[in-house]
PDB file of C-alpha atoms in Angstrom:
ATOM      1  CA  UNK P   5       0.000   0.000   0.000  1.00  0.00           C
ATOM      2  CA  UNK P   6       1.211   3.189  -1.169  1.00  0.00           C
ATOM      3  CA  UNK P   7       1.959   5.750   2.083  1.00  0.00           C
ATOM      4  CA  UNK P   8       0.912   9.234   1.419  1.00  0.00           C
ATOM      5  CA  UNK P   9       2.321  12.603   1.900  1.00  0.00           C
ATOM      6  CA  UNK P  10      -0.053  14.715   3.178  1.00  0.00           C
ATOM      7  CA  UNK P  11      -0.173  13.754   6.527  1.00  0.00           C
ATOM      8  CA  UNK P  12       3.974  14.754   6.572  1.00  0.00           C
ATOM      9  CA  UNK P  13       3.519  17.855   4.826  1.00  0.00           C
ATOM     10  CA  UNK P  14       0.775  19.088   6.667  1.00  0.00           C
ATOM     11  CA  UNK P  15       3.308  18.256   9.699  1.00  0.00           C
ATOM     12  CA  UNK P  16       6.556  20.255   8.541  1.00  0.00           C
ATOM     13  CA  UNK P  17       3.696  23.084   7.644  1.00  0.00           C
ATOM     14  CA  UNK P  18       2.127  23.277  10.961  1.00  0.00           C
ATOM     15  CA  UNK P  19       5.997  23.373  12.520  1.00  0.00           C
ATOM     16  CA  UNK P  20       7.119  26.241  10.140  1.00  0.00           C
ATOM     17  CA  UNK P  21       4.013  28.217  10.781  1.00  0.00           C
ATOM     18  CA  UNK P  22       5.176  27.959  14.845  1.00  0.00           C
ATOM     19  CA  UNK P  23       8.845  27.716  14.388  1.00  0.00           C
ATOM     20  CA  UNK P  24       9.624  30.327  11.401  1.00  0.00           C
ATOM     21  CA  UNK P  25       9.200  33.526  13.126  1.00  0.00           C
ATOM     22  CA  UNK P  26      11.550  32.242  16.027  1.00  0.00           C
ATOM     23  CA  UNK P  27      14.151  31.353  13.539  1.00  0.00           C
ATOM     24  CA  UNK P  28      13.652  35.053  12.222  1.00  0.00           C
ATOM     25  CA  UNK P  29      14.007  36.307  15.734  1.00  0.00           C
ATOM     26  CA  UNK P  30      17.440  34.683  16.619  1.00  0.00           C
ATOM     27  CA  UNK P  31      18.741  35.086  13.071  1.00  0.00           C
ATOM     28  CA  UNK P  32      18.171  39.029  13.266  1.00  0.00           C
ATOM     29  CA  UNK P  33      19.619  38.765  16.946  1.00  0.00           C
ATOM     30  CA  UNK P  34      23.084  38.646  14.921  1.00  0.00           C
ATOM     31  CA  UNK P  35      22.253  41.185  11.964  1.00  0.00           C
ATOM     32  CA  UNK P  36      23.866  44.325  11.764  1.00  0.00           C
ATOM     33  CA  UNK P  37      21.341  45.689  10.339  1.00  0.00           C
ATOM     34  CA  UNK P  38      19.234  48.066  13.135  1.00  0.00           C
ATOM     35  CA  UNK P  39      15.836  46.941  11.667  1.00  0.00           C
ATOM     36  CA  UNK P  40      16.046  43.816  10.533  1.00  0.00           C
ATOM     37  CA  UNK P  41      15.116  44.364   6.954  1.00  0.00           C
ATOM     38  CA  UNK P  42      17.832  42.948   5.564  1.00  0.00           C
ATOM     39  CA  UNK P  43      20.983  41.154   6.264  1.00  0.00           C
ATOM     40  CA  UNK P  44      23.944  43.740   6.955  1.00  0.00           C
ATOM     41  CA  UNK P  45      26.508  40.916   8.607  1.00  0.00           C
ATOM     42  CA  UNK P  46      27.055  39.182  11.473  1.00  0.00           C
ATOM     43  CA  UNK P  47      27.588  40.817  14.869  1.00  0.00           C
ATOM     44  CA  UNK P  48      27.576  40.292  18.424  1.00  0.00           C
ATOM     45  CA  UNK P  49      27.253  43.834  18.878  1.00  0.00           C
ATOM     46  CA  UNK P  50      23.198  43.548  20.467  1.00  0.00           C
ATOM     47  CA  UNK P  51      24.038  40.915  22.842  1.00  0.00           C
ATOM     48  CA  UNK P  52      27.251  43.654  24.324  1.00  0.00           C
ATOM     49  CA  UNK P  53      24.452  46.197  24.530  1.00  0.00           C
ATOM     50  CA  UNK P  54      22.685  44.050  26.841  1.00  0.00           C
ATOM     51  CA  UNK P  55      25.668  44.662  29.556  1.00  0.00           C
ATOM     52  CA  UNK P  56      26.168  48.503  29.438  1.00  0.00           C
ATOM     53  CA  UNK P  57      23.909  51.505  30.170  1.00  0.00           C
ATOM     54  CA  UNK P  58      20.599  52.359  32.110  1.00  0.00           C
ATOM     55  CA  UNK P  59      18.219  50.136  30.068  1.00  0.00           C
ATOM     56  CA  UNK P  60      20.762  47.322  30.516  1.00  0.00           C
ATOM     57  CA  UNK P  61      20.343  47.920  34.214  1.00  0.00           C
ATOM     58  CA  UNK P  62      16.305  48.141  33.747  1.00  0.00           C
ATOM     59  CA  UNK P  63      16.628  45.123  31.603  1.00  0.00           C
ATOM     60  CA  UNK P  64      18.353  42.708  34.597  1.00  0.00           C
ATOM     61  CA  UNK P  65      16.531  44.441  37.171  1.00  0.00           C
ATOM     62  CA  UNK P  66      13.475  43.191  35.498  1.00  0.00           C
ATOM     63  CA  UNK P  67      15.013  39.901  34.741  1.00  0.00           C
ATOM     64  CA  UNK P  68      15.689  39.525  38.468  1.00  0.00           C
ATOM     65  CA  UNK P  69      12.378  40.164  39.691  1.00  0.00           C
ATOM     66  CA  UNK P  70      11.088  37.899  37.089  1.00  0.00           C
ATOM     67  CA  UNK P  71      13.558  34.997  38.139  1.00  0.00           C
ATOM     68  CA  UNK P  72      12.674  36.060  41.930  1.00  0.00           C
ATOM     69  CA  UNK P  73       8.846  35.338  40.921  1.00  0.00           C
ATOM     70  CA  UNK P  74       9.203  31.953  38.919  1.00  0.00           C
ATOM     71  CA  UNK P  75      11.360  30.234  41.597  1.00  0.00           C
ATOM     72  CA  UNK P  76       8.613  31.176  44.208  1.00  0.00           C
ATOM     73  CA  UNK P  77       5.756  30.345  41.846  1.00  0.00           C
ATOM     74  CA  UNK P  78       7.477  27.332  40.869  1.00  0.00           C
ATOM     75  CA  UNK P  79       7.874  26.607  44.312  1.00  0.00           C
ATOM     76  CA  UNK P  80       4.491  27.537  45.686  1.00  0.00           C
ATOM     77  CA  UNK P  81       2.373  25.425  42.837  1.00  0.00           C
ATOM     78  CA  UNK P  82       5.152  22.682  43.414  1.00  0.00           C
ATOM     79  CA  UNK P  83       3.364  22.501  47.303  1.00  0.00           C
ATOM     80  CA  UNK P  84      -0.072  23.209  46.389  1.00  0.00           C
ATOM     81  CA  UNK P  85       0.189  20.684  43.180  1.00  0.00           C
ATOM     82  CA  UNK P  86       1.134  17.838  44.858  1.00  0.00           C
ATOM     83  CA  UNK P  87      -1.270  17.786  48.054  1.00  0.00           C
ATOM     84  CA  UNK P  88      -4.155  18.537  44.883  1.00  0.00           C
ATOM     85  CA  UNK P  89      -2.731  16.147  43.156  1.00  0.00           C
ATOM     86  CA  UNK P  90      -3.043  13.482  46.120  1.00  0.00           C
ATOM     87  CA  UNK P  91      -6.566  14.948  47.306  1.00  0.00           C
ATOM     88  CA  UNK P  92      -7.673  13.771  43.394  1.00  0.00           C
ATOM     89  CA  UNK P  93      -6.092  10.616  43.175  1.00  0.00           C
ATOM     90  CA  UNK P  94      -7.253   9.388  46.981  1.00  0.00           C
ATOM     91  CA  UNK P  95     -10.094  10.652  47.488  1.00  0.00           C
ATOM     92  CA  UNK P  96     -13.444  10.592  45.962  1.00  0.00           C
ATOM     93  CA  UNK P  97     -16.907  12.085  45.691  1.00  0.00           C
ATOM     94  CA  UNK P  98     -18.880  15.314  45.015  1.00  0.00           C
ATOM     95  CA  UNK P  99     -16.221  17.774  46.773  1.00  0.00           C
ATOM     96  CA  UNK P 100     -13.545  16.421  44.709  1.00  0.00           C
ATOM     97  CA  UNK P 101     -15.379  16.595  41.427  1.00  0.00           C
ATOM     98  CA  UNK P 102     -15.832  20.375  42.333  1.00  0.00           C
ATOM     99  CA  UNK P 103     -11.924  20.248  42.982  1.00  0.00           C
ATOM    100  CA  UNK P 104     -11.297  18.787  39.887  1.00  0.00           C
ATOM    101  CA  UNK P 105     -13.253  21.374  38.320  1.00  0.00           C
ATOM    102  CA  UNK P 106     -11.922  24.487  39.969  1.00  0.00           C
ATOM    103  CA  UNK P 107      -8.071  22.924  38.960  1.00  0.00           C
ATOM    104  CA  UNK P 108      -9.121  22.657  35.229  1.00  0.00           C
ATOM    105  CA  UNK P 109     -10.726  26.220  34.916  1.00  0.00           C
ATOM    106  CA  UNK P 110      -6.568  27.774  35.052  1.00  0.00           C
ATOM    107  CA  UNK P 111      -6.063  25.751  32.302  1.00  0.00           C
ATOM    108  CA  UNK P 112      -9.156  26.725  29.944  1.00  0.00           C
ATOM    109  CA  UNK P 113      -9.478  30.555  31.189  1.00  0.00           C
ATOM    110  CA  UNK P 114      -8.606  33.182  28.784  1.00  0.00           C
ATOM    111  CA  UNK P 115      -5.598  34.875  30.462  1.00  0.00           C
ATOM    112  CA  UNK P 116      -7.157  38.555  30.172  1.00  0.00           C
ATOM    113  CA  UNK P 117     -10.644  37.437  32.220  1.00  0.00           C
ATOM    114  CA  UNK P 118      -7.831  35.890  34.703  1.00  0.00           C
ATOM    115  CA  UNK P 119      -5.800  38.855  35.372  1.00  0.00           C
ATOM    116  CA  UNK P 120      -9.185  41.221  35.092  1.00  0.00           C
ATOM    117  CA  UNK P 121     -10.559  38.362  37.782  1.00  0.00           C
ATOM    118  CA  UNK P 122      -7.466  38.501  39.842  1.00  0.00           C
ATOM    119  CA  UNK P 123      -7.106  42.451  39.914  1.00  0.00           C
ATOM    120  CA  UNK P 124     -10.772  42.656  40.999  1.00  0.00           C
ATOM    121  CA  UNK P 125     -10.340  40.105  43.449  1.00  0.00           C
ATOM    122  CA  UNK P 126      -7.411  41.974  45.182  1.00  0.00           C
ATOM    123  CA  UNK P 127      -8.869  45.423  44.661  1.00  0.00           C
ATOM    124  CA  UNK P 128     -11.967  44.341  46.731  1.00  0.00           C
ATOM    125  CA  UNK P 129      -9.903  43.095  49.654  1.00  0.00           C
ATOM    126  CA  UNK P 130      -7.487  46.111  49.560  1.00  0.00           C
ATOM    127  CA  UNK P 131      -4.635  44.248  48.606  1.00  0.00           C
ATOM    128  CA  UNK P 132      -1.432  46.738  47.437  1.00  0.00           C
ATOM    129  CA  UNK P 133      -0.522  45.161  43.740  1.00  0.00           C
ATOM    130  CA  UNK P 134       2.752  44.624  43.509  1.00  0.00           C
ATOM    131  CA  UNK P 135       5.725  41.831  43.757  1.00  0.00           C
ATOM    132  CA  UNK P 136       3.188  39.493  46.557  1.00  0.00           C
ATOM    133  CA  UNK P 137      -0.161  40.428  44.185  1.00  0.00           C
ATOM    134  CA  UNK P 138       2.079  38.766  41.136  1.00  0.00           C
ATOM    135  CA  UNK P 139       3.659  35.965  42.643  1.00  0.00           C
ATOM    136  CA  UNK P 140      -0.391  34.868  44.085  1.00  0.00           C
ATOM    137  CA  UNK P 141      -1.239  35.398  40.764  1.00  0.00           C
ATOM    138  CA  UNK P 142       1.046  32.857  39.339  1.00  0.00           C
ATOM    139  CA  UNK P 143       0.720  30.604  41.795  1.00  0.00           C
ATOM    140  CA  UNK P 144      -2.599  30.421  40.937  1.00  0.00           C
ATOM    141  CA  UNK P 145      -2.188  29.145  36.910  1.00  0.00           C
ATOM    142  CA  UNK P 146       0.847  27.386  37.635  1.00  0.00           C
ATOM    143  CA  UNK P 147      -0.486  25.084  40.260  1.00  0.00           C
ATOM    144  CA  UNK P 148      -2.559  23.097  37.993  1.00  0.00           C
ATOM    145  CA  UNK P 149      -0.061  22.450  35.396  1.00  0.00           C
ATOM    146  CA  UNK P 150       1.423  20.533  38.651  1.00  0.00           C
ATOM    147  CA  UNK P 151      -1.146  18.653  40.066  1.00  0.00           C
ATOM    148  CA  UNK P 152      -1.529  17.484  36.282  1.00  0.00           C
ATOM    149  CA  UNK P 153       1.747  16.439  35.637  1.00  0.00           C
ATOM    150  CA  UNK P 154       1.653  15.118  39.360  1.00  0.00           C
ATOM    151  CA  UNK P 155      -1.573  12.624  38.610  1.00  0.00           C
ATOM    152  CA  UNK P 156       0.063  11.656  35.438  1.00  0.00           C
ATOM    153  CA  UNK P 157       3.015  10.081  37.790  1.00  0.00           C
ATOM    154  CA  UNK P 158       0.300   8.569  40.635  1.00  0.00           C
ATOM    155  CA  UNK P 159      -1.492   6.777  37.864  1.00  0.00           C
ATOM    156  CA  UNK P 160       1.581   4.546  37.883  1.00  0.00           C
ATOM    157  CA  UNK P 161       2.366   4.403  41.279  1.00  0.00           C
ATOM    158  CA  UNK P 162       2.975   0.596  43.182  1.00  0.00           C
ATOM    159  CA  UNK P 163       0.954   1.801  46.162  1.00  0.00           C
ATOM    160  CA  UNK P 164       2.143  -1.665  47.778  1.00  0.00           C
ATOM    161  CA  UNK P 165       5.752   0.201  48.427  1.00  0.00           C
ATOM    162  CA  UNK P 166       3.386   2.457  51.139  1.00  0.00           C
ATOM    163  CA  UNK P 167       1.940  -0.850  52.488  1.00  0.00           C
ATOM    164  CA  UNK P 168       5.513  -2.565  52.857  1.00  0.00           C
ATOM    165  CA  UNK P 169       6.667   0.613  54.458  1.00  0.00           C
ATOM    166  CA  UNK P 170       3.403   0.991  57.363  1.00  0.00           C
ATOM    167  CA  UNK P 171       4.310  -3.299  57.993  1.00  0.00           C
ATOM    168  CA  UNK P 172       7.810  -2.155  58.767  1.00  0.00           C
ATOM    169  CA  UNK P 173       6.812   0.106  61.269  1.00  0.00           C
ATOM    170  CA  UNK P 174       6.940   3.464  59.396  1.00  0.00           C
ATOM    171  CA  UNK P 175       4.734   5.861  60.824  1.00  0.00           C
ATOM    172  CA  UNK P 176       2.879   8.329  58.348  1.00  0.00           C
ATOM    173  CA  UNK P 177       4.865  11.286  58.170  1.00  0.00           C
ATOM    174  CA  UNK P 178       7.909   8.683  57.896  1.00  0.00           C
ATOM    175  CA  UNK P 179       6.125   6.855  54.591  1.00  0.00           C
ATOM    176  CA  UNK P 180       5.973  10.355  53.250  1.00  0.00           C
ATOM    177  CA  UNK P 181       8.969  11.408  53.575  1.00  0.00           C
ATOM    178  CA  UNK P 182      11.203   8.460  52.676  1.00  0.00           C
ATOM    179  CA  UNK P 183       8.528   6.918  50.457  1.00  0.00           C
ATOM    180  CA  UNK P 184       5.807   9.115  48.696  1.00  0.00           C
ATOM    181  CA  UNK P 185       8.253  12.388  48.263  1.00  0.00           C
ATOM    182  CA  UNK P 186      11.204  10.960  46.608  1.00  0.00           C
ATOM    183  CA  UNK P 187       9.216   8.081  44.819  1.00  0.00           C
ATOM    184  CA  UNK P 188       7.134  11.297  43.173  1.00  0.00           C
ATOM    185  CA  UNK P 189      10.093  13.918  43.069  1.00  0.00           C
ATOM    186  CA  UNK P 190      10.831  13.400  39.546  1.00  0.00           C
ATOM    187  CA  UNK P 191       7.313  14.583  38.580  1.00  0.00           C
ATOM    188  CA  UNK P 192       6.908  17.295  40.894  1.00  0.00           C
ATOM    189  CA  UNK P 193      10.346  18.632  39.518  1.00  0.00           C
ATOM    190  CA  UNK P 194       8.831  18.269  35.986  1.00  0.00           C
ATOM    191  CA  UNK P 195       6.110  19.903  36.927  1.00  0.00           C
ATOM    192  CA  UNK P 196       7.998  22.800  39.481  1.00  0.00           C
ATOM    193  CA  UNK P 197      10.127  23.479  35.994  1.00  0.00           C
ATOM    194  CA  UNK P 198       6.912  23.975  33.280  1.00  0.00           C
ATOM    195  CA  UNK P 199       5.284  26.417  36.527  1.00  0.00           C
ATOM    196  CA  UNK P 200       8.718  28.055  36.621  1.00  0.00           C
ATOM    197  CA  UNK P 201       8.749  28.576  32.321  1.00  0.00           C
ATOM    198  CA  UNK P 202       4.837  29.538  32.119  1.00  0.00           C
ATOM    199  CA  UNK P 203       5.624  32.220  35.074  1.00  0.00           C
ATOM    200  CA  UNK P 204       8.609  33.516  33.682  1.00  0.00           C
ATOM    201  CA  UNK P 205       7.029  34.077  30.202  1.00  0.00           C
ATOM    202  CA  UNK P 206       4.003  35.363  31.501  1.00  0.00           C
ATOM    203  CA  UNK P 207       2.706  39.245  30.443  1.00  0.00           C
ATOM    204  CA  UNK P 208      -1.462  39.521  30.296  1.00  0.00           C
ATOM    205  CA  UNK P 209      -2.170  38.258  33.611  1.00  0.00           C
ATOM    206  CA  UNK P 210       1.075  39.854  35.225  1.00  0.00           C
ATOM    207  CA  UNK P 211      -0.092  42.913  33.850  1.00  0.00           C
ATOM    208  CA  UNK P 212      -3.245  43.070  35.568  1.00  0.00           C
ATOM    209  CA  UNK P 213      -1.393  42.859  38.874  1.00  0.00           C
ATOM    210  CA  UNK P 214       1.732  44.478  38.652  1.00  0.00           C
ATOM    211  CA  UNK P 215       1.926  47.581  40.710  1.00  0.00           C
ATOM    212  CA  UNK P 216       4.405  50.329  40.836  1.00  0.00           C
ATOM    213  CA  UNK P 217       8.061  49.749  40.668  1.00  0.00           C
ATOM    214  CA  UNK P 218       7.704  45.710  40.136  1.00  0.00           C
ATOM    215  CA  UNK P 219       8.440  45.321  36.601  1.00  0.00           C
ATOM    216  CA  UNK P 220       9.099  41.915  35.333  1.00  0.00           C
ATOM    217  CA  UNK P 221      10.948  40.964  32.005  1.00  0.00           C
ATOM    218  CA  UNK P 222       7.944  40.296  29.757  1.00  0.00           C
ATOM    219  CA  UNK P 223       6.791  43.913  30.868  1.00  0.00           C
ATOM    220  CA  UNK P 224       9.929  45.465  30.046  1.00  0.00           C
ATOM    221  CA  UNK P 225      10.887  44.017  26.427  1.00  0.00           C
ATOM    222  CA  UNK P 226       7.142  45.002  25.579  1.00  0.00           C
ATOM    223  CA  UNK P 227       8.108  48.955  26.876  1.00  0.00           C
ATOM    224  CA  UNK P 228      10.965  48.578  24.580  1.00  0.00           C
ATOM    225  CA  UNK P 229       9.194  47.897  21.900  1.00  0.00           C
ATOM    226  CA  UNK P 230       7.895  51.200  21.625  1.00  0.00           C
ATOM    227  CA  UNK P 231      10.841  52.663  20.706  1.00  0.00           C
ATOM    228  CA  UNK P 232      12.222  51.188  17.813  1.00  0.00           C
ATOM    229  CA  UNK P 233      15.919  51.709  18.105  1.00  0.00           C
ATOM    230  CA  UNK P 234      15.777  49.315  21.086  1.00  0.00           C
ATOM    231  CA  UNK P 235      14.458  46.260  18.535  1.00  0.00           C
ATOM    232  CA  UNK P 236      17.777  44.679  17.978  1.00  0.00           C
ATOM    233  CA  UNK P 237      18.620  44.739  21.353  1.00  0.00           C
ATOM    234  CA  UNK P 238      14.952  42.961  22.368  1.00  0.00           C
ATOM    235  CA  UNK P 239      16.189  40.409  20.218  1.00  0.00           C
ATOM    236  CA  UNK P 240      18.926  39.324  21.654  1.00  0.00           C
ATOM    237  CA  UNK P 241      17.005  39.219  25.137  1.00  0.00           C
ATOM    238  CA  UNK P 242      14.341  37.360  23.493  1.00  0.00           C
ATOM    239  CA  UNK P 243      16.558  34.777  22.091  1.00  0.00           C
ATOM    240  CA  UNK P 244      18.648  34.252  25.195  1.00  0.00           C
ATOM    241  CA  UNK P 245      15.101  34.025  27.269  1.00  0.00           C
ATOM    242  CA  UNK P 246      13.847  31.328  24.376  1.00  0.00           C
ATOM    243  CA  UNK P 247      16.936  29.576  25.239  1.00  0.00           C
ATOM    244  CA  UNK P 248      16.461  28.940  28.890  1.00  0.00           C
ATOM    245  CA  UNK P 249      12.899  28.402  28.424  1.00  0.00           C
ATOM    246  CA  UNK P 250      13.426  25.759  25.807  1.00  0.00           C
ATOM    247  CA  UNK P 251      16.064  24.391  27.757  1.00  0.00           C
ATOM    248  CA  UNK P 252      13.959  24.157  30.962  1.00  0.00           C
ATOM    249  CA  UNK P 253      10.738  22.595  29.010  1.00  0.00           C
ATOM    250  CA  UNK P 254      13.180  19.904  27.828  1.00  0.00           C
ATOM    251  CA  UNK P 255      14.782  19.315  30.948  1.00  0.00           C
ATOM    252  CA  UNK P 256      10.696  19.013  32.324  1.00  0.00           C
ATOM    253  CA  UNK P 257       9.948  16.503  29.695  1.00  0.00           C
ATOM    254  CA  UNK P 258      13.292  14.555  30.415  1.00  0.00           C
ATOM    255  CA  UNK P 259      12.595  14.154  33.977  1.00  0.00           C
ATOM    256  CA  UNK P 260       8.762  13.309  33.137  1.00  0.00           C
ATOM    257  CA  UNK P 261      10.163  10.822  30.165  1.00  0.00           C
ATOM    258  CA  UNK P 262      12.652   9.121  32.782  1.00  0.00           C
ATOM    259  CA  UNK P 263      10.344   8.837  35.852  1.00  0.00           C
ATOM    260  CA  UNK P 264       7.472   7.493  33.547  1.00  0.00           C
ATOM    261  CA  UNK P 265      10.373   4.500  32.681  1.00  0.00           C
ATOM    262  CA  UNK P 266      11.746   4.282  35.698  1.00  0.00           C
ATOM    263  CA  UNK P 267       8.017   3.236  36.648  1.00  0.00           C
ATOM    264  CA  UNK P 268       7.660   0.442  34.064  1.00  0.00           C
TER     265      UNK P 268
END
């Protein structure tokens, strides 16, 4: 039988649509040229620019808040993901339904009605916006991207190691910390590192909820952008900031890959 060749061209269509303008990105990251119109030569010259001057200050201030953020995010939905996570797989009935529920609306929400949601919900309790308002915020999304990636691993999991562990005389904080924890680290650390790349990347929602002087990177390369002399130089942060983030979602995937193995 004859294979055909739509189903691969429709394939290496649907990853140039997504992939092309990032290879345009990083290429004019190293053009000399100061708008990207055409290709003047190869320089490094953008990526220097990023180390000298006030808006290379702005820029790593804002990178540091936004690193600040993820790694609390990351850590926060890491916590909350995991106990959710465990609530869903052990537990069962109408509440948890409704749990299930209120996990998967993060996931299907358009990010503007979550940040307008968010901003109302902290204006009516007189919350200051600002670095805490944010990092709520992301908690918020990022936890069920855990507790997802977190049920994926318990829906392979030899409960009978927990059983052999409460025979031996393990108590139950003991089974979950020598047992449960580590047994499920690799997933949770998956799932810490996509909360830690969705919060990093994130503008709508953070917009909502920033407040005065707590500017994160997204925020900043999209001020930047206004003024077009800064474009080369927003390419170069761009492609450095698609490099960690496609090195973290691969590292994520890894560690999911491996523990799902490991589990066979």
């Amino acid at each position: 039988m004859k294979r055909s060749i739509i189903p691969g061209a429709v394939l290496a269509f649907v990853l140039a649509f997504f992939y092309a303008p990032m290879v345009v990105l990083v290429v004019n990251s190293f053009n000399a040229s100061r708008f990207g119109g055409e290709w003047k030569g190869f320089t490094w010259s953008w990526y220097e620019k990023l180390m000298e001057g006030r808006d290379a200050r702005e820029i790593w201030g804002a990178l540091t808040t936004s690193l600040q953020i993820a790694v609390l995010a990351a850590v926060g939905a890491m916590v909350l993901g995991t106990l959710a996570a465990l609530a869903l797989h052990w537990f069962r009935g109408k509440l948890q339904r409704a749990h299930g529920v209120l996990l998967t609306v993060p996931l299907v929400m358009p990010d503007i009605l979550m940040g307008i949601s968010l901003l109302l919900f902290f204006v009516a309790l007189g919350v200051e916006t600002g670095f805490f308002t944010i990092w709520v915020a992301h908690v918020t999304f990022c936890t069920s991207y855990v507790t997802m990636v977190v049920l994926a691993r318990l829906q392979d999991f030899d409960h009978t190691l927990l059983d052999a562990a409460r025979d031996l005389g393990a108590g139950r904080w003991q089974v979950a910390r020598r047992v449960l924890v580590p047994l499920l680290f690799p997933g949770i650390l998956a799932g810490g590192l996509l909360a830690f790349t969705l919060s990093i990347d994130d503008y709508v929602i953070t917009f909502f909820v920033q407040g005065a002087g707590t500017t994160t990177l997204p925020l900043r390369i999209y001020s930047m952008m206004k003024i077009s002399r800064n474009m080369p130089v927003i390419n170069a942060l761009s492609t450095l900031l698609l490099a960690v983030t496609f090195v973290a979602v691969g590292f994520s995937f890894w560690l999911a890959r491996r523990n799902s193995s490991s589990a066979r």
